[in-house]
Short mmCIF file of C-alpha atoms in Angstrom, two decimals:
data_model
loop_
_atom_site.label_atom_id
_atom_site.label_comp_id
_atom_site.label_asym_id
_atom_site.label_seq_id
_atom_site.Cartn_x
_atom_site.Cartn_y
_atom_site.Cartn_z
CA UNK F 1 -22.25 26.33 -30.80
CA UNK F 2 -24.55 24.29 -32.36
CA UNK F 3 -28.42 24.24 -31.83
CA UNK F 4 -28.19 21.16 -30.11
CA UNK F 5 -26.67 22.23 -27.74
CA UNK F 6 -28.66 25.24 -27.03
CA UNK F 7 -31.88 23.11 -27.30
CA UNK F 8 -30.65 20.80 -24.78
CA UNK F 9 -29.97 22.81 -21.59
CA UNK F 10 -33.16 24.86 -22.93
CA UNK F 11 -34.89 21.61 -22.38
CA UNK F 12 -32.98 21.45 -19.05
CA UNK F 13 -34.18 24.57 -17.85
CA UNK F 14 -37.37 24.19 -18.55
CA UNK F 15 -37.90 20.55 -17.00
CA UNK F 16 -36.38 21.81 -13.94
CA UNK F 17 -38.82 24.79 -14.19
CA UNK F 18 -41.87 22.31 -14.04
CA UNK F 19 -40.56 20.08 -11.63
CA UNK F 20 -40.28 23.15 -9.06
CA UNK F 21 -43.54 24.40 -10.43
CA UNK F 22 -45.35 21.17 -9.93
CA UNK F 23 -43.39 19.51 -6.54
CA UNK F 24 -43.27 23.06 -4.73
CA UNK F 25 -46.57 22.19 -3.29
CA UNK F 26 -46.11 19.04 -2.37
CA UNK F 27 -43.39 19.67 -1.04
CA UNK F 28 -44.24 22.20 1.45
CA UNK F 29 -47.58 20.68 2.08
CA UNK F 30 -45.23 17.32 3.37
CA UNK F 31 -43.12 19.60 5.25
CA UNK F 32 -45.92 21.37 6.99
CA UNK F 33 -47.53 17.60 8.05
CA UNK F 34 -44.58 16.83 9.42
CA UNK F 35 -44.47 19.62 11.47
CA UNK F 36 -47.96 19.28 12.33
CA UNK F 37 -47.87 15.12 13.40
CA UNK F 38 -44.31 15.75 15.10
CA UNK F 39 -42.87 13.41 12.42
CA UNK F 40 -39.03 13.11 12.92
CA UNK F 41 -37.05 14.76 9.88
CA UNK F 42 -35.84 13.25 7.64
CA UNK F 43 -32.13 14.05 5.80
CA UNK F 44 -32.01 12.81 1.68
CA UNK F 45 -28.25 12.92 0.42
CA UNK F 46 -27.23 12.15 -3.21
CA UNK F 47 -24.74 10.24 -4.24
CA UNK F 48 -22.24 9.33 -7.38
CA UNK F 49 -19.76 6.95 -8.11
CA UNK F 50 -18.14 4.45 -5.97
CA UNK F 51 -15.18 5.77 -4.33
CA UNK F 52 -16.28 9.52 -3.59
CA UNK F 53 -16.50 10.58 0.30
CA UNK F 54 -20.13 10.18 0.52
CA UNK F 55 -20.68 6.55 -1.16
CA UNK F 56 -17.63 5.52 1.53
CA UNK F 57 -19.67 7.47 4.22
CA UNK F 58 -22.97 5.53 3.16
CA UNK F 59 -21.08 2.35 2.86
CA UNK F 60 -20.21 2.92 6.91
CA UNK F 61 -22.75 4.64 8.04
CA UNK F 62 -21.27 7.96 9.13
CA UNK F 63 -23.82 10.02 9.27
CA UNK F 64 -27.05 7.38 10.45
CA UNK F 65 -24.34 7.71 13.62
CA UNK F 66 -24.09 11.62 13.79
CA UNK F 67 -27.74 12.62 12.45
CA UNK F 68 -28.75 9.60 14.94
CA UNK F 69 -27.64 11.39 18.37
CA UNK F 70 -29.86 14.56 16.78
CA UNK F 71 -33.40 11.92 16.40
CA UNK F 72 -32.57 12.57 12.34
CA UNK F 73 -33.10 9.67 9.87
CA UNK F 74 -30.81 10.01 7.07
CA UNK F 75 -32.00 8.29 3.20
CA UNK F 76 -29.90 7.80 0.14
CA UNK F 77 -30.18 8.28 -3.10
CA UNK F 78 -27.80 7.49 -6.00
CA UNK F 79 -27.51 9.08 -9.22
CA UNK F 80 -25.19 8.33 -12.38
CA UNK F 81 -24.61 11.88 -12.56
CA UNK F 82 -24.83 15.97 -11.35
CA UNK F 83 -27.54 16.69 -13.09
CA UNK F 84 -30.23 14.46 -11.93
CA UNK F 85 -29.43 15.46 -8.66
CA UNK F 86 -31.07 19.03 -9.26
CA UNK F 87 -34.47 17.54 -10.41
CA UNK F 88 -34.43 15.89 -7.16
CA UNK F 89 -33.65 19.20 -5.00
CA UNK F 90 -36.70 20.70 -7.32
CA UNK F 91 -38.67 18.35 -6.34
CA UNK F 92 -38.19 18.25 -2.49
CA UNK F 93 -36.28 14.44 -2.90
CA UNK F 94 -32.84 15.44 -2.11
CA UNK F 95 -31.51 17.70 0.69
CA UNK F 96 -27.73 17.78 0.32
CA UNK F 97 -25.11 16.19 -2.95
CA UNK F 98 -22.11 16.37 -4.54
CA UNK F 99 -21.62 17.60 -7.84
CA UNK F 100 -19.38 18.84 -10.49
CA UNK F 101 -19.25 22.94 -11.21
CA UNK F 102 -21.70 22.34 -14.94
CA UNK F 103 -24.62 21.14 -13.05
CA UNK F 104 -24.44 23.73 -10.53
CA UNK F 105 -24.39 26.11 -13.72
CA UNK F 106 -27.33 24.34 -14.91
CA UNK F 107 -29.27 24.16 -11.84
CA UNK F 108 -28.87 28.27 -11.03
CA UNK F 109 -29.93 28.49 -14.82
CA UNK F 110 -33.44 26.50 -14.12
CA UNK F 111 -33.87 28.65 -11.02
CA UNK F 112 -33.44 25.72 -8.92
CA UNK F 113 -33.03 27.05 -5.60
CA UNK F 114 -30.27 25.85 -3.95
CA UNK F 115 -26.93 26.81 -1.94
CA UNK F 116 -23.47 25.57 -3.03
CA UNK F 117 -22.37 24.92 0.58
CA UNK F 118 -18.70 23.67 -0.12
CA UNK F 119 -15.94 23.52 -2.30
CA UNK F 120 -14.50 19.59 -3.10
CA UNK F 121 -11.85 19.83 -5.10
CA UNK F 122 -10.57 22.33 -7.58
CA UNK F 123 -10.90 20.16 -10.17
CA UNK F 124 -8.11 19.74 -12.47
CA UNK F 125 -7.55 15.77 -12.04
CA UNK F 126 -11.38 15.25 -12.20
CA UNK F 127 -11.89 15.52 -16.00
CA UNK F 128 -10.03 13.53 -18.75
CA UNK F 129 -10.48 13.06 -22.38
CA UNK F 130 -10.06 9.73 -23.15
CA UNK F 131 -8.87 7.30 -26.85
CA UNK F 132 -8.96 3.56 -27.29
CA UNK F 133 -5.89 1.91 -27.50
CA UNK F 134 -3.98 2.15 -30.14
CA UNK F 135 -5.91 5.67 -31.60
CA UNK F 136 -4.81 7.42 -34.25
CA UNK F 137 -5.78 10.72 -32.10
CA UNK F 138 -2.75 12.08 -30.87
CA UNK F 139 -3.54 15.76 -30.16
CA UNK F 140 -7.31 17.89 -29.59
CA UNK F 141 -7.12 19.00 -33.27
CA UNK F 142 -7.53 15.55 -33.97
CA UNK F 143 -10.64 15.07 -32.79
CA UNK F 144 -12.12 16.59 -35.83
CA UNK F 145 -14.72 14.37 -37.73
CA UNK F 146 -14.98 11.95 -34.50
CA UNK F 147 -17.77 10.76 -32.29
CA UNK F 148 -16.90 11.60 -28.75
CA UNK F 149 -19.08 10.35 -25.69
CA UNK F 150 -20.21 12.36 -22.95
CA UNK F 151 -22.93 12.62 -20.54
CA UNK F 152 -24.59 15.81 -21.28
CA UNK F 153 -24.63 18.36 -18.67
CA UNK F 154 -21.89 17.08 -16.11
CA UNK F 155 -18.49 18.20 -15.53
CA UNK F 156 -17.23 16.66 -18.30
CA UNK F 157 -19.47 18.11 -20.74
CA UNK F 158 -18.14 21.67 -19.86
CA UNK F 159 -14.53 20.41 -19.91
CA UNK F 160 -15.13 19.18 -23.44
CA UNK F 161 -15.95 22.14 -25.00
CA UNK F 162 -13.03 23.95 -23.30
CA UNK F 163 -11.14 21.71 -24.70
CA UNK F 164 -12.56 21.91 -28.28
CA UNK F 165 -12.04 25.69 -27.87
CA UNK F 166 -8.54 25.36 -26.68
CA UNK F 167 -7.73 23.24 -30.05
CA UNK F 168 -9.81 26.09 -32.35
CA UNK F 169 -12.48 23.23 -32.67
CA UNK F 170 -16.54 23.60 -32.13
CA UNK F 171 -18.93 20.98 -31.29
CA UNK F 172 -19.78 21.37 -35.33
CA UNK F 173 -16.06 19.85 -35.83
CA UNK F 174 -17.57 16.78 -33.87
CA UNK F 175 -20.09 14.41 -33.73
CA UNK F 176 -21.30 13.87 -29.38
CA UNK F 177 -22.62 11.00 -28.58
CA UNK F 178 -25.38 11.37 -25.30
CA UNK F 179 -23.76 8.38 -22.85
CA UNK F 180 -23.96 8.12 -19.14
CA UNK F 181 -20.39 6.49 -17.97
CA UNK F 182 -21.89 2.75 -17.99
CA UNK F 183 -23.07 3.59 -21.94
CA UNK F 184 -19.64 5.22 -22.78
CA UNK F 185 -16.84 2.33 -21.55
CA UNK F 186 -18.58 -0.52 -24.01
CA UNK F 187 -18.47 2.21 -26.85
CA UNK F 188 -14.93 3.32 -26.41
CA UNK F 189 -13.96 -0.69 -26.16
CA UNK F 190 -15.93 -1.51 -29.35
CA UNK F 191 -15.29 1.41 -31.68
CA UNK F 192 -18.50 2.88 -31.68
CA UNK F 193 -17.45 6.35 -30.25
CA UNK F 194 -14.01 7.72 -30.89
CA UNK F 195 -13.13 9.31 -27.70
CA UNK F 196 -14.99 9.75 -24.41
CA UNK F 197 -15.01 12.93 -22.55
CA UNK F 198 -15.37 11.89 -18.42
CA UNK F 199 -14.39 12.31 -15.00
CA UNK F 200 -12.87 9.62 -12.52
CA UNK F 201 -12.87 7.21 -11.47
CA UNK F 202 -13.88 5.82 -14.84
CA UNK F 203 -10.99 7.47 -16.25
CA UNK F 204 -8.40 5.11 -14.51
CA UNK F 205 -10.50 2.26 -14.90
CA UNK F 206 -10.10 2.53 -18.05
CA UNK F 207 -6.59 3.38 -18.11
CA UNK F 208 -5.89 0.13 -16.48
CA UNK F 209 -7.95 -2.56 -17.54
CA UNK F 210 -7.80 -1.46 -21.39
CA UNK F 211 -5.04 0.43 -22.01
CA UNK F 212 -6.85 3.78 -22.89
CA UNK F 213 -5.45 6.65 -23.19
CA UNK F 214 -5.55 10.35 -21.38
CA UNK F 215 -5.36 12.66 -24.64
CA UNK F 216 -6.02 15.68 -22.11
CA UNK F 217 -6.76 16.21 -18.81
CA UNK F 218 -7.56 19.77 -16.41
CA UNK F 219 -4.71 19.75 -15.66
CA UNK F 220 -2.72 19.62 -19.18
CA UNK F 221 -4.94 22.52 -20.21
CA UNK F 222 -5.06 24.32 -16.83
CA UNK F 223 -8.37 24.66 -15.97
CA UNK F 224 -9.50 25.03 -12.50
CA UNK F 225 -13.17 23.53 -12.54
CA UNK F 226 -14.36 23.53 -8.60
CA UNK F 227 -16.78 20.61 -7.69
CA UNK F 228 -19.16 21.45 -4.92
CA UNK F 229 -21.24 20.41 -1.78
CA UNK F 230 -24.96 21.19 -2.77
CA UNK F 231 -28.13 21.89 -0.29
CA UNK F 232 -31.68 22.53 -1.01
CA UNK F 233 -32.20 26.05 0.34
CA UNK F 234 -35.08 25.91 2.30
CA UNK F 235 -33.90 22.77 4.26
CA UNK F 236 -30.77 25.14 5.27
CA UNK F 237 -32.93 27.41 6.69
CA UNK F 238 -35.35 25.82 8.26
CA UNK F 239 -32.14 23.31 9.82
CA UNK F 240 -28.89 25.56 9.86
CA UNK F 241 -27.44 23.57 12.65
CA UNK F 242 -28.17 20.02 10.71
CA UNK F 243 -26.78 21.96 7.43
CA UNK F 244 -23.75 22.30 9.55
CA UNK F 245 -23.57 18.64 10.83
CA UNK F 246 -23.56 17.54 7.58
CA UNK F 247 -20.79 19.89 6.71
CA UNK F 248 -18.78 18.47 10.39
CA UNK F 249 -19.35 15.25 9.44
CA UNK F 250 -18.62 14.98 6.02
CA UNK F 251 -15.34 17.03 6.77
CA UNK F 252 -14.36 13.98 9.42
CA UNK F 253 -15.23 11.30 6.61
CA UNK F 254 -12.77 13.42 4.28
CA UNK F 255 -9.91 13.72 7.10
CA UNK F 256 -10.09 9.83 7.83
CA UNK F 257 -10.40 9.10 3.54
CA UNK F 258 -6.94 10.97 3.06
CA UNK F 259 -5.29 10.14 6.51
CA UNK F 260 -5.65 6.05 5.21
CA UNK F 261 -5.67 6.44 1.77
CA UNK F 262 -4.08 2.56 1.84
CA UNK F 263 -6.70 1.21 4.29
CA UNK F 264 -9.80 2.79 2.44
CA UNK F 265 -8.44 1.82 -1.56
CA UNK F 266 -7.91 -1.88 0.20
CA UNK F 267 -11.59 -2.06 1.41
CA UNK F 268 -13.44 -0.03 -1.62
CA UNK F 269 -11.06 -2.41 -3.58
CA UNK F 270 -12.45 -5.67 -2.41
CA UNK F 271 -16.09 -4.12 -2.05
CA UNK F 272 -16.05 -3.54 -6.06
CA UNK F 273 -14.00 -6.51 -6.98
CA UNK F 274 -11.32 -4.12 -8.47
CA UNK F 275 -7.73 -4.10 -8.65
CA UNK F 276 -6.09 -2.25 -5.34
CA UNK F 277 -3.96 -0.36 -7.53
CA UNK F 278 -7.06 1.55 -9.56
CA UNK F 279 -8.48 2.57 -6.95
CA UNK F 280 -5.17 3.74 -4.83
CA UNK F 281 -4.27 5.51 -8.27
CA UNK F 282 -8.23 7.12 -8.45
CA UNK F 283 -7.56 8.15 -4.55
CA UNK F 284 -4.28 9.62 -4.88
CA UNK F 285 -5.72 11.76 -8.19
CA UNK F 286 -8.82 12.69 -6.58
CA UNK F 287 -7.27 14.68 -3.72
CA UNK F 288 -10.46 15.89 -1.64
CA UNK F 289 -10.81 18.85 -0.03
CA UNK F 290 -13.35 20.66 1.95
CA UNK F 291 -13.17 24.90 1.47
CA UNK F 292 -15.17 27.92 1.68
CA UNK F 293 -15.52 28.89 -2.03
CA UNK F 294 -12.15 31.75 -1.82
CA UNK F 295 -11.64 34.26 -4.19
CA UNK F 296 -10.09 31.67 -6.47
CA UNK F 297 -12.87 29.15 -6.99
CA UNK F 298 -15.67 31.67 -7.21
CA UNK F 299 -13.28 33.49 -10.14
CA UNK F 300 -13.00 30.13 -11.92
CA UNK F 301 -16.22 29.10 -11.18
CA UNK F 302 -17.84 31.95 -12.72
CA UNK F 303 -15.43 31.89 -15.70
CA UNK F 304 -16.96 28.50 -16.34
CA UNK F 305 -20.14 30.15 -16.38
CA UNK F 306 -19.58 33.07 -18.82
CA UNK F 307 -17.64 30.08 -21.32
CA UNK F 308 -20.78 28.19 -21.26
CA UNK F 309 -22.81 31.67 -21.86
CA UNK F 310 -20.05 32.69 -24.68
CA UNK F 311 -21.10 29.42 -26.73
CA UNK F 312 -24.72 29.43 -25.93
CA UNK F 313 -24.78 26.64 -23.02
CA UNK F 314 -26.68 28.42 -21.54
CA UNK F 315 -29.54 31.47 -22.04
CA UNK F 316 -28.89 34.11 -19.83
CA UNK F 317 -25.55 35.58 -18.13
CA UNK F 318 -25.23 34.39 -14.36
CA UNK F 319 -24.05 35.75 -11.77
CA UNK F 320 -22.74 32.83 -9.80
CA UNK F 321 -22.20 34.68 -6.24
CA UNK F 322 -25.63 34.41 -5.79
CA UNK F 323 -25.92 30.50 -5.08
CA UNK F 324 -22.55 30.66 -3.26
CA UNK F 325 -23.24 30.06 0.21
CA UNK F 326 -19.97 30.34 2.88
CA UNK F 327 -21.34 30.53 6.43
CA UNK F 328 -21.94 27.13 6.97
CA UNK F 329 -18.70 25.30 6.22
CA UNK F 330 -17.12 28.02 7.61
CA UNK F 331 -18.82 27.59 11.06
CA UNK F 332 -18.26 23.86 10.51
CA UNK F 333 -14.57 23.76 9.93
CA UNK F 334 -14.30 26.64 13.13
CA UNK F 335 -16.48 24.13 15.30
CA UNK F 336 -13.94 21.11 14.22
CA UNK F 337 -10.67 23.58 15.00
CA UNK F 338 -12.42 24.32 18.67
CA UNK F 339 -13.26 20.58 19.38
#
């Protein structure tokens, strides 16, 4: 593992580290006036991407209408990526997201305190590794000597370097090139990077409107890489039953998303003034769930965790248990079964 990398969750850590040293304060010192002027509360969710659960739950209002009938105002706040979304729950910004399994790594790392509240999806469509048209990269092992694109820090950071190890390569085989996705797609169309290491939907975007290719994908190599529902942990204790409401409602959002997959690609389709069949083929790959975190996703969860340890990702051995929080979805998905 090179230094780089080593440096730059290091960095991670320790900007997280002053953001909940500095924002603790005024954080609780805006919670505590609100109390005091009977201010009504106020619910921040993150979002990613354009065809996820929550962005189609923003883009109809689906939880203005639930948090509504509780007095709750509900913000949004949109982020190219996990990772930002952590130095917003350090800072008191954000209440609830959805994130990759890396950034949760790297959040428990910086002592960000926060619960993973719900498993997403296992994972193994999510990430791809992606070549140009026309590459001469036909297999992992040829990725040696290449510049490959990846936001640093997300999902498909970690899925790179599993992937690297699962061809006997290191990041010192490669050259990675820092890109959020909007940086990446114009440098995998015009040469500059090689490859480009990323998550959907801009993997079938760029599938079908250049011709790219998948050279690997979670699922090729079998790795089970569980995305998560995130909540800042003093806002689920201080509001279980709103944690919980969030959880209902963003389990109803989910039911209707898969129930009309056609109906929803249609409308997100003529929303982003993209062809209906990338997004029915992004839907149909993404299949969403909402889950406790079993037995399974914890296991492969935390094996993500000791890989990124193993290479020096990050600086201390986790135990990830610890931000794993059940009792809330599961009370949610019981209330929904009674209803």
């Amino acid at each position: 593992m090179s230094k780089k990398l080593v440096q730059y969750y290091s960095l991670l850590a320790v900007i997280i580290l002053l953001l909940l040293s500095g924002c603790a304060a005024s954080s609780s010192n805006s919670e505590t006036s609100s109390k005091a002027t009977n201010k009504e509360i106020v619910v921040n969710i993150g979002v990613q991407g354009k065809t996820g659960i929550l962005t189609y739950a923003r883009d109809h209002k689906y939880f203005e209408k639930a948090f509504e009938k509780e007095g709750v105002k509900v913000t949004w706040n949109e982020f190219a990526s996990g990772p930002p979304h952590f130095e917003a729950l350090a800072s008191g910004r954000l209440d609830f997201g959805s994130v990759g399994g890396t950034p949760v790594i790297a959040g428990q790392s910086g002592n960000v305190d926060f619960k993973a509240i719900g498993v997403t999806a296992d994972g193994r469509k999510g990430n791809s590794i992606l070549v140009p048209k026309g590459s001469s990269i036909k297999e992992l092992k040829d990725l040696k000597n290449k510049k490959i694109g990846v936001a640093k820090g997300s999902s498909a950071y970690n899925f790179l370097y599993m992937a690297l190890d699962r061809a006997g390569l290191t990041d010192k085989d490669i050259e990675i090139i820092q890109l959020q996705p909007d940086e990446a797609r114009p440098a995998l169309d015009n040469g500059s990077i090689d490859a480009w290491s990323v998550w959907e939907p801009y993997v079938t975007t760029a599938v079908f409107q250049t011709g790219a290719k998948e050279l690997a994908t979670g699922e090729d190599l079998n790795i089970n890489a569980p995305s998560f529902l995130i909540a800042r942990t003093k806002f689920t204790e201080e509001h279980p039953d709103l944690t919980v409401l969030f959880l209902k409602t963003y389990e109803e959002v989910r039911r209707h998303y898969v129930e009309n997959l056609d109906e929803v690609a249609k409308e997100i389709a003529q929303s982003q003034k993209v062809d209906v069949k990338i997004i029915e083929t992004v839907l149909k790959k993404s299949d969403p769930i909402l889950s406790p975190a079993t037995a399974e996703f914890s296991k492969a969860h935390q094996e993500q965790a000791d890989f990124l340890y193993s290479v020096g990702g990050i600086n201390k051995k986790l135990d990830t248990s610890k931000v794993i929080e059940n009792k809330f979805v599961e009370q949610a998905l019981k209330e929904l079964t009674n209803k």
